């Protein structure tokens, strides 16, 4: 492990990552045994049974990896499995990146303890950076180990569980070092199309309508954030003083909150599911983190349609784009006109 440590990443960071992951792996319990164990609570049994159905669907219908991931379970006893720390300069939307031996460079650092994440955030803030910390409910080892179902993944309904399983397995299908925007958008596209197919197959039209409404609100939300990022980019590219840029930055973020409230109260008919995001502090790190997970999703969904919703063809097409040099990928994805 030490041989892969870079100058900007300490051995203590790798130690906490390894220790946290090993503790989870050591606590795994076989899902099939838990389902048949009479001492397993009925609510957990039902969730694990649904998870088994979702896992089979992922392989049989979405052509996602057939392996031992999500065939075991761990109750981690907390609200998040890890906490991700994002950072960006005061007047830039380009997130700081950290590089790791296996996963390449990513725009965050993950911690298995909230205290460690908070301490890291404080230190980054002392360096003059905007910082954003968020809890994570699942993570992928990209097939290096058999990822378990976590208690954090079972907190919401089966649609949420399916979205997590499909998303994380998609990372095992295709993952490119040093390109988080590409990786996450691809996984979101697999997650989105997979959940739609799963809900249609289950015949649950009411839940499908709710899911589509959620996706529409998500697209509206990302549109708001994208507009503000464009406005801030113009501010940061100007030749104004630090004081003027700080004032313009604050004004743009205030305008974002106003636009959100107007959209929430009118277009969304009072739906308040994003209130917590807007009520909390907003800065460059938070806006950058949001862009990582959403900016390229429409292009991947368009490619999926070009591939006639055929997952193997879609994956093959994505792989061809992924094999290009990183600077060419985003433009190639936008410009693609055929699946093949």
Short mmCIF file of C-alpha atoms in Angstrom, two decimals:
data_model
loop_
_atom_site.label_atom_id
_atom_site.label_comp_id
_atom_site.label_asym_id
_atom_site.label_seq_id
_atom_site.Cartn_x
_atom_site.Cartn_y
_atom_site.Cartn_z
CA UNK A 1 0.00 0.00 0.00
CA UNK A 2 2.77 2.46 0.93
CA UNK A 3 4.33 2.09 -2.53
CA UNK A 4 1.31 3.81 -4.03
CA UNK A 5 1.25 6.79 -1.68
CA UNK A 6 1.70 10.09 -3.46
CA UNK A 7 3.26 13.17 -1.95
CA UNK A 8 -0.11 14.84 -1.34
CA UNK A 9 -1.81 11.87 0.30
CA UNK A 10 -0.64 10.66 3.69
CA UNK A 11 -0.22 7.10 4.87
CA UNK A 12 -2.63 7.88 7.73
CA UNK A 13 -5.37 8.63 5.17
CA UNK A 14 -4.84 5.27 3.45
CA UNK A 15 -4.78 3.57 6.83
CA UNK A 16 -8.22 4.89 7.82
CA UNK A 17 -9.60 3.96 4.40
CA UNK A 18 -8.24 0.43 4.60
CA UNK A 19 -9.33 -0.05 8.20
CA UNK A 20 -12.86 1.21 7.53
CA UNK A 21 -13.29 -1.01 4.49
CA UNK A 22 -11.85 -4.10 6.19
CA UNK A 23 -14.21 -3.64 9.15
CA UNK A 24 -17.18 -3.63 6.79
CA UNK A 25 -15.93 -6.65 4.85
CA UNK A 26 -15.39 -8.58 8.09
CA UNK A 27 -18.97 -7.92 9.22
CA UNK A 28 -20.66 -9.33 6.09
CA UNK A 29 -23.51 -11.81 6.48
CA UNK A 30 -24.88 -13.93 3.63
CA UNK A 31 -28.18 -12.53 2.37
CA UNK A 32 -29.72 -15.94 1.58
CA UNK A 33 -28.95 -17.19 5.09
CA UNK A 34 -30.40 -14.06 6.67
CA UNK A 35 -33.60 -14.44 4.67
CA UNK A 36 -34.07 -18.02 5.89
CA UNK A 37 -32.99 -17.28 9.47
CA UNK A 38 -36.15 -17.17 11.67
CA UNK A 39 -34.49 -14.59 13.94
CA UNK A 40 -34.16 -12.03 11.14
CA UNK A 41 -36.68 -9.16 11.61
CA UNK A 42 -39.49 -9.29 9.06
CA UNK A 43 -38.81 -5.77 7.79
CA UNK A 44 -35.18 -6.63 7.09
CA UNK A 45 -36.16 -9.97 5.53
CA UNK A 46 -38.50 -8.18 3.13
CA UNK A 47 -35.81 -5.67 2.17
CA UNK A 48 -33.21 -8.38 1.57
CA UNK A 49 -35.68 -10.39 -0.51
CA UNK A 50 -36.31 -7.32 -2.67
CA UNK A 51 -32.57 -6.78 -2.93
CA UNK A 52 -32.13 -10.31 -4.25
CA UNK A 53 -34.74 -9.71 -6.95
CA UNK A 54 -33.09 -6.41 -7.87
CA UNK A 55 -29.67 -8.05 -8.02
CA UNK A 56 -30.90 -10.74 -10.41
CA UNK A 57 -32.59 -8.12 -12.57
CA UNK A 58 -29.33 -6.18 -12.79
CA UNK A 59 -27.54 -9.16 -14.34
CA UNK A 60 -30.35 -10.65 -16.41
CA UNK A 61 -31.87 -7.46 -17.81
CA UNK A 62 -29.19 -4.76 -17.57
CA UNK A 63 -26.14 -6.89 -18.44
CA UNK A 64 -24.40 -5.76 -15.26
CA UNK A 65 -21.65 -7.92 -13.70
CA UNK A 66 -22.54 -11.35 -12.35
CA UNK A 67 -20.47 -11.67 -9.18
CA UNK A 68 -20.84 -11.77 -5.41
CA UNK A 69 -21.46 -8.06 -4.94
CA UNK A 70 -24.70 -7.29 -3.05
CA UNK A 71 -25.20 -10.90 -1.99
CA UNK A 72 -24.09 -10.13 1.57
CA UNK A 73 -25.30 -7.58 4.13
CA UNK A 74 -23.78 -5.34 6.81
CA UNK A 75 -25.58 -3.22 9.38
CA UNK A 76 -23.08 -0.38 9.79
CA UNK A 77 -25.01 1.33 12.59
CA UNK A 78 -24.77 4.88 11.26
CA UNK A 79 -26.47 7.19 8.76
CA UNK A 80 -23.67 7.18 6.17
CA UNK A 81 -21.02 4.65 5.23
CA UNK A 82 -18.52 7.39 4.36
CA UNK A 83 -18.36 11.16 4.23
CA UNK A 84 -17.03 12.86 1.09
CA UNK A 85 -15.13 16.12 1.37
CA UNK A 86 -15.14 18.39 -1.70
CA UNK A 87 -13.08 21.58 -2.02
CA UNK A 88 -12.72 24.37 -4.59
CA UNK A 89 -11.00 27.77 -4.68
CA UNK A 90 -12.95 30.81 -3.52
CA UNK A 91 -13.25 32.13 -7.07
CA UNK A 92 -13.24 28.99 -9.21
CA UNK A 93 -15.66 26.16 -9.96
CA UNK A 94 -12.86 23.69 -10.68
CA UNK A 95 -12.77 21.27 -7.75
CA UNK A 96 -9.56 20.23 -6.10
CA UNK A 97 -8.61 16.63 -6.92
CA UNK A 98 -6.80 13.91 -5.01
CA UNK A 99 -5.07 10.96 -6.64
CA UNK A 100 -5.07 7.34 -5.46
CA UNK A 101 -3.32 4.20 -6.74
CA UNK A 102 -6.45 2.22 -7.70
CA UNK A 103 -9.16 4.79 -8.43
CA UNK A 104 -7.09 7.50 -10.09
CA UNK A 105 -7.78 11.17 -9.41
CA UNK A 106 -11.18 12.15 -8.00
CA UNK A 107 -12.64 15.49 -6.81
CA UNK A 108 -13.13 14.45 -3.19
CA UNK A 109 -11.65 12.58 -0.24
CA UNK A 110 -13.72 9.94 1.53
CA UNK A 111 -13.63 9.21 5.25
CA UNK A 112 -15.21 6.40 7.24
CA UNK A 113 -15.55 8.68 10.29
CA UNK A 114 -17.51 11.93 10.31
CA UNK A 115 -14.97 13.42 12.75
CA UNK A 116 -12.12 12.82 10.32
CA UNK A 117 -14.11 14.36 7.46
CA UNK A 118 -14.87 17.41 9.57
CA UNK A 119 -11.22 17.82 10.55
CA UNK A 120 -10.19 17.60 6.90
CA UNK A 121 -12.83 20.18 5.94
CA UNK A 122 -11.59 22.57 8.63
CA UNK A 123 -8.01 22.28 7.39
CA UNK A 124 -9.04 22.88 3.76
CA UNK A 125 -11.10 25.89 4.85
CA UNK A 126 -8.03 27.27 6.64
CA UNK A 127 -6.26 27.12 3.27
CA UNK A 128 -8.87 29.52 1.88
CA UNK A 129 -10.91 26.91 -0.01
CA UNK A 130 -14.66 26.54 -0.24
CA UNK A 131 -15.56 23.18 1.34
CA UNK A 132 -18.57 20.86 1.15
CA UNK A 133 -19.06 17.67 3.20
CA UNK A 134 -21.79 15.15 2.39
CA UNK A 135 -22.70 11.70 3.66
CA UNK A 136 -22.52 8.75 1.25
CA UNK A 137 -24.87 5.76 1.46
CA UNK A 138 -22.95 3.34 -0.82
CA UNK A 139 -19.62 3.00 -2.57
CA UNK A 140 -18.04 0.68 -5.11
CA UNK A 141 -14.66 -1.08 -5.00
CA UNK A 142 -14.96 -1.55 -8.79
CA UNK A 143 -15.03 -5.32 -8.39
CA UNK A 144 -11.85 -5.54 -6.32
CA UNK A 145 -13.95 -7.01 -3.52
CA UNK A 146 -17.52 -8.29 -3.16
CA UNK A 147 -19.39 -5.15 -2.17
CA UNK A 148 -22.12 -5.82 0.41
CA UNK A 149 -25.57 -4.35 0.81
CA UNK A 150 -25.36 -1.78 3.60
CA UNK A 151 -28.01 -0.76 6.10
CA UNK A 152 -27.75 2.77 4.67
CA UNK A 153 -28.93 1.42 1.31
CA UNK A 154 -32.14 0.04 2.84
CA UNK A 155 -33.36 3.23 4.53
CA UNK A 156 -35.77 4.22 1.76
CA UNK A 157 -38.05 2.34 -0.62
CA UNK A 158 -37.13 -0.36 -3.14
CA UNK A 159 -36.81 2.18 -5.96
CA UNK A 160 -34.01 3.88 -4.04
CA UNK A 161 -32.36 0.52 -3.37
CA UNK A 162 -32.56 -0.45 -7.05
CA UNK A 163 -31.04 2.87 -8.09
CA UNK A 164 -28.06 2.35 -5.77
CA UNK A 165 -27.43 -1.26 -6.84
CA UNK A 166 -27.64 -0.41 -10.55
CA UNK A 167 -25.44 2.68 -10.10
CA UNK A 168 -22.68 0.95 -8.17
CA UNK A 169 -22.64 -2.11 -10.44
CA UNK A 170 -22.35 0.24 -13.43
CA UNK A 171 -19.04 1.44 -11.99
CA UNK A 172 -17.86 -2.17 -12.12
CA UNK A 173 -18.84 -2.30 -15.81
CA UNK A 174 -16.96 0.83 -16.97
CA UNK A 175 -14.72 3.10 -14.94
CA UNK A 176 -12.06 5.49 -16.25
CA UNK A 177 -9.29 6.81 -14.06
CA UNK A 178 -9.23 10.58 -13.54
CA UNK A 179 -12.67 11.27 -15.09
CA UNK A 180 -15.29 11.41 -12.34
CA UNK A 181 -17.75 13.43 -14.43
CA UNK A 182 -17.75 10.71 -17.12
CA UNK A 183 -17.93 7.84 -14.61
CA UNK A 184 -20.73 9.28 -12.52
CA UNK A 185 -22.85 10.41 -15.46
CA UNK A 186 -22.54 6.97 -17.04
CA UNK A 187 -23.58 5.30 -13.77
CA UNK A 188 -26.52 7.69 -13.36
CA UNK A 189 -27.65 6.87 -16.91
CA UNK A 190 -27.55 3.13 -16.18
CA UNK A 191 -29.29 3.72 -12.87
CA UNK A 192 -32.05 5.85 -14.45
CA UNK A 193 -32.78 3.60 -17.42
CA UNK A 194 -32.47 0.51 -15.23
CA UNK A 195 -34.96 1.72 -12.64
CA UNK A 196 -37.43 2.62 -15.38
CA UNK A 197 -37.12 -0.85 -16.90
CA UNK A 198 -37.39 -2.51 -13.49
CA UNK A 199 -40.55 -0.57 -12.58
CA UNK A 200 -42.14 -1.31 -15.95
CA UNK A 201 -41.35 -5.01 -15.54
CA UNK A 202 -42.90 -5.00 -12.08
CA UNK A 203 -46.07 -3.41 -13.42
CA UNK A 204 -45.99 -0.74 -10.70
CA UNK A 205 -47.21 2.16 -12.83
CA UNK A 206 -47.93 4.41 -9.85
CA UNK A 207 -44.36 4.09 -8.59
CA UNK A 208 -43.06 4.63 -12.13
CA UNK A 209 -45.01 7.90 -12.34
CA UNK A 210 -43.55 9.02 -9.02
CA UNK A 211 -40.06 8.11 -10.22
CA UNK A 212 -40.49 10.07 -13.46
CA UNK A 213 -41.72 13.06 -11.47
CA UNK A 214 -38.63 12.80 -9.27
CA UNK A 215 -36.35 12.65 -12.32
CA UNK A 216 -38.05 15.72 -13.81
CA UNK A 217 -37.53 17.64 -10.60
CA UNK A 218 -33.91 16.49 -10.54
CA UNK A 219 -33.42 17.81 -14.08
CA UNK A 220 -35.01 21.13 -13.07
CA UNK A 221 -32.71 21.33 -10.06
CA UNK A 222 -29.60 20.61 -12.13
CA UNK A 223 -30.73 23.24 -14.64
CA UNK A 224 -30.90 25.85 -11.90
CA UNK A 225 -27.46 24.93 -10.62
CA UNK A 226 -26.00 24.94 -14.15
CA UNK A 227 -27.36 28.43 -14.81
CA UNK A 228 -25.79 29.73 -11.59
CA UNK A 229 -22.49 28.05 -12.41
CA UNK A 230 -22.48 29.82 -15.79
CA UNK A 231 -23.14 33.15 -14.09
CA UNK A 232 -20.40 32.55 -11.53
CA UNK A 233 -17.95 31.49 -14.22
CA UNK A 234 -18.42 34.91 -15.85
CA UNK A 235 -17.84 36.59 -12.50
CA UNK A 236 -14.63 34.66 -11.87
CA UNK A 237 -13.32 35.33 -15.38
CA UNK A 238 -13.81 39.07 -14.96
CA UNK A 239 -11.02 41.42 -13.94
CA UNK A 240 -12.83 42.67 -10.85
CA UNK A 241 -11.31 42.95 -7.43
CA UNK A 242 -11.67 40.21 -4.82
CA UNK A 243 -14.24 42.32 -2.97
CA UNK A 244 -16.36 42.78 -6.09
CA UNK A 245 -16.15 39.11 -7.02
CA UNK A 246 -17.13 38.09 -3.49
CA UNK A 247 -20.16 40.39 -3.62
CA UNK A 248 -21.15 39.12 -7.07
CA UNK A 249 -20.73 35.52 -5.90
CA UNK A 250 -23.02 36.10 -2.92
CA UNK A 251 -25.58 37.80 -5.15
CA UNK A 252 -25.58 34.90 -7.63
CA UNK A 253 -26.13 32.39 -4.84
CA UNK A 254 -28.95 34.51 -3.40
CA UNK A 255 -30.53 34.61 -6.86
CA UNK A 256 -30.23 30.81 -7.07
CA UNK A 257 -32.22 30.44 -3.84
CA UNK A 258 -34.88 32.87 -5.10
CA UNK A 259 -35.21 30.96 -8.38
CA UNK A 260 -35.52 27.72 -6.46
CA UNK A 261 -38.32 28.99 -4.23
CA UNK A 262 -40.21 30.28 -7.26
CA UNK A 263 -39.85 26.94 -9.03
CA UNK A 264 -40.74 24.99 -5.90
CA UNK A 265 -43.90 26.97 -5.21
CA UNK A 266 -45.14 27.15 -8.81
CA UNK A 267 -43.81 24.43 -11.11
CA UNK A 268 -43.39 21.88 -8.30
CA UNK A 269 -46.66 22.77 -6.54
CA UNK A 270 -44.91 23.18 -3.20
CA UNK A 271 -42.73 20.04 -3.27
CA UNK A 272 -40.03 20.69 -0.66
CA UNK A 273 -37.65 17.77 -1.18
CA UNK A 274 -34.73 20.06 -2.05
CA UNK A 275 -35.23 22.57 0.76
CA UNK A 276 -32.44 21.11 2.87
CA UNK A 277 -29.93 21.50 0.02
CA UNK A 278 -30.82 25.17 -0.45
CA UNK A 279 -31.16 25.96 3.28
CA UNK A 280 -27.59 24.78 3.92
CA UNK A 281 -24.58 26.89 2.85
CA UNK A 282 -23.88 26.98 -0.89
CA UNK A 283 -20.40 27.54 -2.26
CA UNK A 284 -18.16 26.59 -5.18
CA UNK A 285 -17.34 23.16 -3.74
CA UNK A 286 -21.02 22.27 -3.38
CA UNK A 287 -21.85 23.50 -6.89
CA UNK A 288 -18.88 21.60 -8.34
CA UNK A 289 -19.90 18.38 -6.56
CA UNK A 290 -23.42 18.66 -7.98
CA UNK A 291 -22.08 19.14 -11.51
CA UNK A 292 -19.96 15.96 -11.28
CA UNK A 293 -23.09 13.81 -10.94
CA UNK A 294 -25.32 15.51 -13.47
CA UNK A 295 -23.65 17.46 -16.24
CA UNK A 296 -23.12 14.67 -18.81
CA UNK A 297 -26.17 12.54 -17.97
CA UNK A 298 -28.40 13.82 -20.85
CA UNK A 299 -25.71 12.90 -23.39
CA UNK A 300 -25.46 9.35 -22.02
CA UNK A 301 -29.25 8.97 -22.07
CA UNK A 302 -29.32 10.15 -25.68
CA UNK A 303 -26.68 7.56 -26.57
CA UNK A 304 -28.74 4.89 -24.81
CA UNK A 305 -31.69 5.80 -27.06
CA UNK A 306 -29.42 5.67 -30.13
CA UNK A 307 -28.50 2.14 -29.05
CA UNK A 308 -32.22 1.18 -29.03
CA UNK A 309 -32.10 0.64 -25.25
CA UNK A 310 -29.84 -2.36 -25.80
CA UNK A 311 -27.46 -2.49 -22.83
CA UNK A 312 -24.61 -4.53 -24.38
CA UNK A 313 -24.58 -2.23 -27.43
CA UNK A 314 -24.72 0.82 -25.16
CA UNK A 315 -21.81 -0.41 -23.06
CA UNK A 316 -19.77 -1.15 -26.17
CA UNK A 317 -20.42 2.35 -27.50
CA UNK A 318 -19.52 3.93 -24.15
CA UNK A 319 -16.34 1.86 -24.04
CA UNK A 320 -15.27 3.19 -27.44
CA UNK A 321 -15.72 6.75 -26.21
CA UNK A 322 -14.05 5.94 -22.89
CA UNK A 323 -10.98 4.67 -24.72
CA UNK A 324 -10.41 8.11 -26.24
CA UNK A 325 -8.08 10.58 -24.58
CA UNK A 326 -9.84 12.29 -21.69
CA UNK A 327 -10.04 15.78 -23.33
CA UNK A 328 -11.94 14.26 -26.28
CA UNK A 329 -14.51 12.22 -24.35
CA UNK A 330 -17.07 14.85 -23.41
CA UNK A 331 -17.16 16.36 -26.90
CA UNK A 332 -17.33 12.94 -28.54
CA UNK A 333 -20.21 11.99 -26.27
CA UNK A 334 -22.12 15.16 -27.18
CA UNK A 335 -21.46 14.74 -30.89
CA UNK A 336 -22.16 11.02 -31.28
CA UNK A 337 -24.87 10.37 -33.87
CA UNK A 338 -25.09 6.57 -33.93
CA UNK A 339 -24.64 3.76 -31.46
CA UNK A 340 -22.13 1.91 -33.60
#
